[in-house]
PDB file of C-alpha atoms in Angstrom:
ATOM      1  CA  MET A 244    -105.249  43.984-151.194  1.00  0.00           C
ATOM      2  CA  TYR A 245    -106.920  44.307-147.794  1.00  0.00           C
ATOM      3  CA  PRO A 246    -106.611  41.712-145.002  1.00  0.00           C
ATOM      4  CA  ILE A 247    -109.901  39.989-144.141  1.00  0.00           C
ATOM      5  CA  ASN A 248    -110.348  40.416-140.422  1.00  0.00           C
ATOM      6  CA  ILE A 249    -114.071  40.600-139.679  1.00  0.00           C
ATOM      7  CA  LEU A 250    -117.166  38.497-140.355  1.00  0.00           C
ATOM      8  CA  LYS A 251    -120.069  40.923-140.256  1.00  0.00           C
ATOM      9  CA  THR A 252    -123.814  40.995-140.840  1.00  0.00           C
ATOM     10  CA  LEU A 253    -125.503  44.211-141.939  1.00  0.00           C
ATOM     11  CA  PHE A 254    -129.249  44.388-141.382  1.00  0.00           C
ATOM     12  CA  VAL A 255    -131.225  46.846-143.534  1.00  0.00           C
ATOM     13  CA  PRO A 256    -134.728  47.281-142.090  1.00  0.00           C
ATOM     14  CA  GLY A 257    -137.876  48.295-143.878  1.00  0.00           C
ATOM     15  CA  LEU A 258    -140.348  51.048-143.077  1.00  0.00           C
ATOM     16  CA  TRP A 259    -141.202  51.851-139.469  1.00  0.00           C
ATOM     17  CA  PHE A 260    -138.736  49.390-137.880  1.00  0.00           C
ATOM     18  CA  ASN A 261    -137.607  50.392-134.394  1.00  0.00           C
ATOM     19  CA  PRO A 262    -134.081  48.988-133.761  1.00  0.00           C
ATOM     20  CA  ASP A 263    -134.586  49.493-130.015  1.00  0.00           C
ATOM     21  CA  GLY A 264    -137.796  47.464-129.883  1.00  0.00           C
ATOM     22  CA  PRO A 265    -138.072  43.834-128.710  1.00  0.00           C
ATOM     23  CA  ILE A 266    -137.249  42.371-132.144  1.00  0.00           C
ATOM     24  CA  GLY A 267    -134.272  44.703-132.562  1.00  0.00           C
ATOM     25  CA  GLU A 268    -132.945  43.643-129.153  1.00  0.00           C
ATOM     26  CA  LYS A 269    -133.390  39.982-130.064  1.00  0.00           C
ATOM     27  CA  LEU A 270    -131.458  40.489-133.297  1.00  0.00           C
ATOM     28  CA  GLN A 271    -128.531  41.979-131.376  1.00  0.00           C
ATOM     29  CA  GLU A 272    -128.570  39.086-128.920  1.00  0.00           C
ATOM     30  CA  ARG A 273    -128.584  36.354-131.544  1.00  0.00           C
ATOM     31  CA  PHE A 274    -125.943  37.653-133.966  1.00  0.00           C
ATOM     32  CA  GLU A 275    -122.352  38.036-132.872  1.00  0.00           C
ATOM     33  CA  ARG A 276    -121.304  40.880-135.175  1.00  0.00           C
ATOM     34  CA  LEU A 277    -124.449  42.631-136.338  1.00  0.00           C
ATOM     35  CA  THR A 278    -125.011  46.215-137.427  1.00  0.00           C
ATOM     36  CA  VAL A 279    -128.658  47.243-137.630  1.00  0.00           C
ATOM     37  CA  LEU A 280    -128.836  50.346-139.798  1.00  0.00           C
ATOM     38  CA  ARG A 281    -130.945  53.128-138.335  1.00  0.00           C
ATOM     39  CA  HIS A 282    -132.862  54.353-141.368  1.00  0.00           C
ATOM     40  CA  CYS A 283    -136.141  55.684-139.994  1.00  0.00           C
ATOM     41  CA  GLY A 284    -136.686  59.256-141.170  1.00  0.00           C
ATOM     42  CA  MET A 285    -134.380  58.929-144.203  1.00  0.00           C
ATOM     43  CA  ASP A 286    -135.336  59.006-147.877  1.00  0.00           C
ATOM     44  CA  LEU A 287    -134.124  56.376-150.352  1.00  0.00           C
ATOM     45  CA  LYS A 288    -130.975  58.252-151.382  1.00  0.00           C
ATOM     46  CA  SER A 289    -129.876  58.719-147.765  1.00  0.00           C
ATOM     47  CA  ARG A 290    -130.530  55.063-146.919  1.00  0.00           C
ATOM     48  CA  VAL A 291    -128.461  53.893-149.888  1.00  0.00           C
ATOM     49  CA  LYS A 292    -125.638  56.255-148.910  1.00  0.00           C
ATOM     50  CA  ASN A 293    -125.668  54.983-145.327  1.00  0.00           C
ATOM     51  CA  LEU A 294    -125.583  51.351-146.433  1.00  0.00           C
ATOM     52  CA  LYS A 295    -122.630  51.971-148.760  1.00  0.00           C
ATOM     53  CA  GLU A 296    -120.777  53.711-145.939  1.00  0.00           C
ATOM     54  CA  ASN A 297    -121.095  50.527-143.878  1.00  0.00           C
ATOM     55  CA  ILE A 298    -119.595  48.265-146.574  1.00  0.00           C
ATOM     56  CA  HIS A 299    -115.863  47.873-145.981  1.00  0.00           C
ATOM     57  CA  PRO A 300    -113.320  45.807-147.969  1.00  0.00           C
ATOM     58  CA  THR A 301    -111.897  44.348-144.733  1.00  0.00           C
ATOM     59  CA  ASP A 302    -115.248  42.914-143.688  1.00  0.00           C
ATOM     60  CA  GLU A 303    -116.531  39.600-144.999  1.00  0.00           C
ATOM     61  CA  THR A 304    -120.140  40.658-145.070  1.00  0.00           C
ATOM     62  CA  THR A 305    -123.628  39.239-145.291  1.00  0.00           C
ATOM     63  CA  ILE A 306    -126.274  41.896-146.012  1.00  0.00           C
ATOM     64  CA  VAL A 307    -129.795  41.060-144.850  1.00  0.00           C
ATOM     65  CA  GLY A 308    -132.760  43.164-145.882  1.00  0.00           C
ATOM     66  CA  HIS A 309    -136.388  43.052-144.851  1.00  0.00           C
ATOM     67  CA  SER A 310    -139.322  44.450-146.792  1.00  0.00           C
ATOM     68  CA  ALA A 311    -138.522  47.976-148.053  1.00  0.00           C
ATOM     69  CA  GLY A 312    -134.945  47.513-146.846  1.00  0.00           C
ATOM     70  CA  CYS A 313    -134.463  45.110-149.759  1.00  0.00           C
ATOM     71  CA  VAL A 314    -135.165  47.955-152.184  1.00  0.00           C
ATOM     72  CA  VAL A 315    -132.364  49.923-150.499  1.00  0.00           C
ATOM     73  CA  ILE A 316    -129.946  46.999-150.923  1.00  0.00           C
ATOM     74  CA  LEU A 317    -130.748  46.468-154.605  1.00  0.00           C
ATOM     75  CA  GLU A 318    -130.412  50.194-155.268  1.00  0.00           C
ATOM     76  CA  ALA A 319    -127.008  50.201-153.551  1.00  0.00           C
ATOM     77  CA  MET A 320    -125.827  47.333-155.771  1.00  0.00           C
ATOM     78  CA  LYS A 321    -125.924  49.710-158.751  1.00  0.00           C
ATOM     79  CA  GLU A 322    -123.110  51.699-157.154  1.00  0.00           C
ATOM     80  CA  LEU A 323    -121.235  48.909-155.391  1.00  0.00           C
ATOM     81  CA  PRO A 324    -117.680  49.912-154.415  1.00  0.00           C
ATOM     82  CA  ALA A 325    -115.011  48.291-156.587  1.00  0.00           C
ATOM     83  CA  GLU A 326    -113.415  46.816-153.481  1.00  0.00           C
ATOM     84  CA  HIS A 327    -115.855  44.985-151.235  1.00  0.00           C
ATOM     85  CA  ASN A 328    -116.111  41.599-149.594  1.00  0.00           C
ATOM     86  CA  ILE A 329    -119.848  40.935-149.688  1.00  0.00           C
ATOM     87  CA  LYS A 330    -120.506  37.193-149.653  1.00  0.00           C
ATOM     88  CA  ASN A 331    -124.273  37.015-149.268  1.00  0.00           C
ATOM     89  CA  ILE A 332    -127.320  39.156-149.903  1.00  0.00           C
ATOM     90  CA  ILE A 333    -130.448  37.819-148.231  1.00  0.00           C
ATOM     91  CA  LEU A 334    -133.768  39.479-149.043  1.00  0.00           C
ATOM     92  CA  MET A 335    -136.596  38.682-146.624  1.00  0.00           C
ATOM     93  CA  ASN A 336    -140.077  39.440-147.947  1.00  0.00           C
ATOM     94  CA  PRO A 337    -138.737  42.079-150.359  1.00  0.00           C
ATOM     95  CA  ALA A 338    -140.904  45.075-151.205  1.00  0.00           C
ATOM     96  CA  PRO A 339    -141.547  45.512-154.944  1.00  0.00           C
ATOM     97  CA  VAL A 340    -138.818  47.059-157.076  1.00  0.00           C
ATOM     98  CA  LYS A 341    -139.473  49.547-159.891  1.00  0.00           C
ATOM     99  CA  GLY A 342    -142.242  48.546-162.267  1.00  0.00           C
ATOM    100  CA  ILE A 343    -143.811  45.885-160.037  1.00  0.00           C
ATOM    101  CA  LYS A 344    -147.284  46.845-158.853  1.00  0.00           C
ATOM    102  CA  PHE A 345    -149.564  45.811-156.029  1.00  0.00           C
ATOM    103  CA  GLY A 346    -152.859  44.318-157.178  1.00  0.00           C
ATOM    104  CA  PHE A 347    -156.378  45.382-156.207  1.00  0.00           C
ATOM    105  CA  LYS A 348    -156.670  42.263-154.039  1.00  0.00           C
ATOM    106  CA  ASP A 349    -153.614  43.163-151.973  1.00  0.00           C
ATOM    107  CA  GLU A 350    -154.507  44.392-148.482  1.00  0.00           C
ATOM    108  CA  LEU A 351    -151.735  46.997-148.346  1.00  0.00           C
ATOM    109  CA  PHE A 352    -152.962  48.585-151.592  1.00  0.00           C
ATOM    110  CA  TRP A 353    -156.137  49.739-149.858  1.00  0.00           C
ATOM    111  CA  LYS A 354    -154.631  50.470-146.447  1.00  0.00           C
ATOM    112  CA  MET A 355    -152.170  52.977-147.927  1.00  0.00           C
ATOM    113  CA  MET A 356    -155.103  55.015-149.265  1.00  0.00           C
ATOM    114  CA  TYR A 357    -156.005  55.966-145.681  1.00  0.00           C
ATOM    115  CA  PRO A 358    -156.120  59.828-145.848  1.00  0.00           C
ATOM    116  CA  PRO A 359    -153.547  60.511-143.053  1.00  0.00           C
ATOM    117  CA  TYR A 360    -151.051  58.234-144.839  1.00  0.00           C
ATOM    118  CA  VAL A 361    -151.654  59.930-148.175  1.00  0.00           C
ATOM    119  CA  ALA A 362    -151.152  63.362-146.584  1.00  0.00           C
ATOM    120  CA  ALA A 363    -147.911  62.248-144.883  1.00  0.00           C
ATOM    121  CA  MET A 364    -146.538  60.922-148.163  1.00  0.00           C
ATOM    122  CA  MET A 365    -147.567  64.022-150.104  1.00  0.00           C
ATOM    123  CA  PHE A 366    -145.832  66.370-147.664  1.00  0.00           C
ATOM    124  CA  GLY A 367    -142.951  64.062-146.697  1.00  0.00           C
ATOM    125  CA  LYS A 368    -143.988  63.943-143.035  1.00  0.00           C
ATOM    126  CA  LYS A 369    -143.186  61.091-140.674  1.00  0.00           C
ATOM    127  CA  PHE A 370    -145.983  58.611-140.001  1.00  0.00           C
ATOM    128  CA  GLU A 371    -146.588  55.017-138.953  1.00  0.00           C
ATOM    129  CA  LEU A 372    -149.352  52.479-139.430  1.00  0.00           C
ATOM    130  CA  THR A 373    -152.257  52.656-137.008  1.00  0.00           C
ATOM    131  CA  PRO A 374    -152.441  49.792-134.479  1.00  0.00           C
ATOM    132  CA  THR A 375    -155.627  48.617-136.213  1.00  0.00           C
ATOM    133  CA  HIS A 376    -153.863  48.362-139.585  1.00  0.00           C
ATOM    134  CA  VAL A 377    -150.850  46.677-137.971  1.00  0.00           C
ATOM    135  CA  GLY A 378    -153.176  44.063-136.525  1.00  0.00           C
ATOM    136  CA  GLN A 379    -154.951  43.499-139.838  1.00  0.00           C
ATOM    137  CA  LEU A 380    -151.829  43.343-142.021  1.00  0.00           C
ATOM    138  CA  LEU A 381    -149.797  41.224-139.606  1.00  0.00           C
ATOM    139  CA  SER A 382    -152.704  39.083-138.364  1.00  0.00           C
ATOM    140  CA  ILE A 383    -152.055  40.093-134.746  1.00  0.00           C
ATOM    141  CA  GLN A 384    -154.685  39.584-132.056  1.00  0.00           C
ATOM    142  CA  LYS A 385    -155.890  42.789-130.380  1.00  0.00           C
ATOM    143  CA  GLU A 386    -154.505  41.923-126.941  1.00  0.00           C
ATOM    144  CA  LYS A 387    -151.011  41.370-128.409  1.00  0.00           C
ATOM    145  CA  LEU A 388    -150.938  44.603-130.417  1.00  0.00           C
ATOM    146  CA  PRO A 389    -149.345  46.894-127.770  1.00  0.00           C
ATOM    147  CA  ALA A 390    -146.284  44.632-127.488  1.00  0.00           C
ATOM    148  CA  VAL A 391    -146.001  44.210-131.266  1.00  0.00           C
ATOM    149  CA  CYS A 392    -146.297  47.956-131.894  1.00  0.00           C
ATOM    150  CA  GLU A 393    -143.184  48.534-129.764  1.00  0.00           C
ATOM    151  CA  ASN A 394    -141.263  47.270-132.801  1.00  0.00           C
ATOM    152  CA  PHE A 395    -142.449  50.200-134.928  1.00  0.00           C
ATOM    153  CA  THR A 396    -141.679  53.911-134.970  1.00  0.00           C
ATOM    154  CA  PRO A 397    -142.685  56.817-137.258  1.00  0.00           C
ATOM    155  CA  ASP A 398    -140.815  56.836-140.560  1.00  0.00           C
ATOM    156  CA  SER A 399    -140.294  59.039-143.604  1.00  0.00           C
ATOM    157  CA  GLY A 400    -143.337  59.867-145.686  1.00  0.00           C
ATOM    158  CA  LYS A 401    -140.963  60.769-148.512  1.00  0.00           C
ATOM    159  CA  PHE A 402    -139.465  57.268-148.545  1.00  0.00           C
ATOM    160  CA  ALA A 403    -142.937  55.716-148.487  1.00  0.00           C
ATOM    161  CA  ARG A 404    -143.918  57.963-151.408  1.00  0.00           C
ATOM    162  CA  GLU A 405    -140.820  56.892-153.341  1.00  0.00           C
ATOM    163  CA  LEU A 406    -141.789  53.249-152.886  1.00  0.00           C
ATOM    164  CA  VAL A 407    -145.343  53.907-154.068  1.00  0.00           C
ATOM    165  CA  LEU A 408    -144.193  55.847-157.147  1.00  0.00           C
ATOM    166  CA  ASN A 409    -141.676  53.115-158.008  1.00  0.00           C
ATOM    167  CA  GLN A 410    -144.605  50.943-159.058  1.00  0.00           C
ATOM    168  CA  PHE A 411    -145.325  53.262-161.977  1.00  0.00           C
ATOM    169  CA  LYS A 412    -141.744  53.500-163.252  1.00  0.00           C
ATOM    170  CA  GLN A 413    -140.166  51.352-165.925  1.00  0.00           C
ATOM    171  CA  LYS A 414    -138.578  48.120-164.754  1.00  0.00           C
ATOM    172  CA  GLU A 415    -134.808  48.202-164.434  1.00  0.00           C
ATOM    173  CA  ARG A 416    -132.184  45.532-164.892  1.00  0.00           C
ATOM    174  CA  ILE A 417    -130.985  44.399-161.445  1.00  0.00           C
ATOM    175  CA  THR A 418    -127.718  42.491-161.657  1.00  0.00           C
ATOM    176  CA  ILE A 419    -125.881  41.127-158.636  1.00  0.00           C
ATOM    177  CA  PRO A 420    -122.149  40.294-159.067  1.00  0.00           C
ATOM    178  CA  LYS A 421    -121.614  36.570-159.597  1.00  0.00           C
ATOM    179  CA  ASN A 422    -119.364  36.279-156.548  1.00  0.00           C
ATOM    180  CA  ILE A 423    -122.263  37.288-154.270  1.00  0.00           C
ATOM    181  CA  LYS A 424    -124.859  34.666-153.341  1.00  0.00           C
ATOM    182  CA  LEU A 425    -128.376  36.100-153.697  1.00  0.00           C
ATOM    183  CA  SER A 426    -131.171  34.517-151.632  1.00  0.00           C
ATOM    184  CA  VAL A 427    -134.832  35.406-151.139  1.00  0.00           C
ATOM    185  CA  LEU A 428    -137.226  34.377-148.371  1.00  0.00           C
ATOM    186  CA  GLU A 429    -140.917  34.358-149.210  1.00  0.00           C
ATOM    187  CA  SER A 430    -143.307  34.229-146.263  1.00  0.00           C
ATOM    188  CA  GLU A 431    -146.529  32.550-147.306  1.00  0.00           C
ATOM    189  CA  GLY A 432    -149.538  34.649-146.362  1.00  0.00           C
ATOM    190  CA  ASP A 433    -147.582  37.909-146.140  1.00  0.00           C
ATOM    191  CA  MET A 434    -150.283  40.567-146.548  1.00  0.00           C
ATOM    192  CA  MET A 435    -147.777  43.450-146.449  1.00  0.00           C
ATOM    193  CA  ILE A 436    -146.042  42.283-149.642  1.00  0.00           C
ATOM    194  CA  GLY A 437    -148.997  40.495-151.153  1.00  0.00           C
ATOM    195  CA  SER A 438    -148.891  39.372-154.766  1.00  0.00           C
ATOM    196  CA  THR A 439    -145.688  41.270-155.595  1.00  0.00           C
ATOM    197  CA  ILE A 440    -143.213  38.787-154.077  1.00  0.00           C
ATOM    198  CA  LYS A 441    -143.346  36.232-156.896  1.00  0.00           C
ATOM    199  CA  GLN A 442    -142.976  39.004-159.491  1.00  0.00           C
ATOM    200  CA  THR A 443    -139.907  40.314-157.648  1.00  0.00           C
ATOM    201  CA  ILE A 444    -138.304  36.848-157.526  1.00  0.00           C
ATOM    202  CA  HIS A 445    -139.005  36.323-161.234  1.00  0.00           C
ATOM    203  CA  HIS A 446    -137.473  39.714-162.075  1.00  0.00           C
ATOM    204  CA  LEU A 447    -134.326  38.965-160.070  1.00  0.00           C
ATOM    205  CA  ARG A 448    -133.925  35.537-161.671  1.00  0.00           C
ATOM    206  CA  LEU A 449    -134.425  36.996-165.133  1.00  0.00           C
ATOM    207  CA  HIS A 450    -131.447  39.341-164.761  1.00  0.00           C
ATOM    208  CA  ASN A 451    -129.155  37.032-162.796  1.00  0.00           C
ATOM    209  CA  SER A 452    -129.213  33.888-164.950  1.00  0.00           C
ATOM    210  CA  GLY A 453    -131.496  32.189-162.454  1.00  0.00           C
ATOM    211  CA  ARG A 454    -128.911  32.570-159.668  1.00  0.00           C
ATOM    212  CA  VAL A 455    -131.439  33.176-156.912  1.00  0.00           C
ATOM    213  CA  THR A 456    -131.819  30.737-154.021  1.00  0.00           C
ATOM    214  CA  THR A 457    -135.319  30.844-152.549  1.00  0.00           C
ATOM    215  CA  THR A 458    -137.355  29.250-149.820  1.00  0.00           C
ATOM    216  CA  VAL A 459    -140.982  29.597-148.737  1.00  0.00           C
ATOM    217  CA  ARG A 460    -141.945  29.568-145.069  1.00  0.00           C
ATOM    218  CA  VAL A 461    -145.402  29.647-143.551  1.00  0.00           C
ATOM    219  CA  GLY A 462    -145.780  32.893-141.650  1.00  0.00           C
ATOM    220  CA  GLY A 463    -146.629  36.529-142.123  1.00  0.00           C
ATOM    221  CA  HIS A 464    -144.515  39.612-142.678  1.00  0.00           C
ATOM    222  CA  LEU A 465    -143.246  39.741-139.103  1.00  0.00           C
ATOM    223  CA  TRP A 466    -142.160  36.085-139.067  1.00  0.00           C
ATOM    224  CA  ALA A 467    -138.986  36.832-141.024  1.00  0.00           C
ATOM    225  CA  LEU A 468    -137.898  39.468-138.509  1.00  0.00           C
ATOM    226  CA  GLN A 469    -138.684  37.253-135.543  1.00  0.00           C
ATOM    227  CA  ASN A 470    -136.727  34.372-137.077  1.00  0.00           C
ATOM    228  CA  ALA A 471    -133.971  36.270-138.898  1.00  0.00           C
ATOM    229  CA  LYS A 472    -131.187  34.190-137.351  1.00  0.00           C
ATOM    230  CA  GLU A 473    -132.726  30.963-138.635  1.00  0.00           C
ATOM    231  CA  VAL A 474    -133.187  32.512-142.081  1.00  0.00           C
ATOM    232  CA  VAL A 475    -129.543  33.629-142.241  1.00  0.00           C
ATOM    233  CA  ASP A 476    -128.324  30.246-140.997  1.00  0.00           C
ATOM    234  CA  TYR A 477    -130.368  28.552-143.731  1.00  0.00           C
ATOM    235  CA  PHE A 478    -128.968  30.666-146.573  1.00  0.00           C
ATOM    236  CA  ALA A 479    -125.488  31.385-145.142  1.00  0.00           C
ATOM    237  CA  PRO A 480    -124.761  28.645-142.575  1.00  0.00           C
ATOM    238  CA  LEU A 481    -121.200  29.772-141.856  1.00  0.00           C
ATOM    239  CA  GLN A 482    -122.336  32.986-140.155  1.00  0.00           C
ATOM    240  CA  PRO A 483    -121.007  33.256-136.593  1.00  0.00           C
ATOM    241  CA  ALA A 484    -123.518  33.097-133.779  1.00  0.00           C
ATOM    242  CA  LEU A 485    -123.589  33.313-130.034  1.00  0.00           C
ATOM    243  CA  SER A 486    -124.435  30.060-128.305  1.00  0.00           C
TER     244      SER A 486
END
């Protein structure tokens, strides 16, 4: 038995997230004991390994994922250490898991066919979305784009490729231990995740006896990051916070 001596929040970001940008700084200010994992440049296997290394049996932990970071969390759950003290998993606008595909009407489906992105994914080179695509997918006005783009940094083309290829793989059973509360935030109008979010929620409920708490908020993909503290307080109200 290990003594429980820490309440901790682990944040697993998605593609292109810059922990040192304005949103990353705000996250650090608003959470008392927060670890933002620095995953940019890593492939899926490395991200999963890093997350598992940050799960300790002495830490009463809430794990929060955003976008592609949710895929990392669910992958890590397959190899969860026997001794852990995870209390909550909160998935904010989760990217699609294996077997769930974007539709032709989804904005991101067409944006990712931009030739420089395709080349970066093919050769595993770092890349990030163009400011124009950031503005279109996040519904950001042109004059606000420079400030918003400070929250993004080049990320692994290999990881992006893995996410794309996941769509064409067979669906897998995703089971979360019953002593962990699983929650999902769906941002209405999220063009980055598009039509896949409801399929992901259905898939999670199917394999966890319906044990998935959900809420829908009006806002785009970035809203969840900007309001992460409120999201965590909604799903896991006992999390410590700075006043």
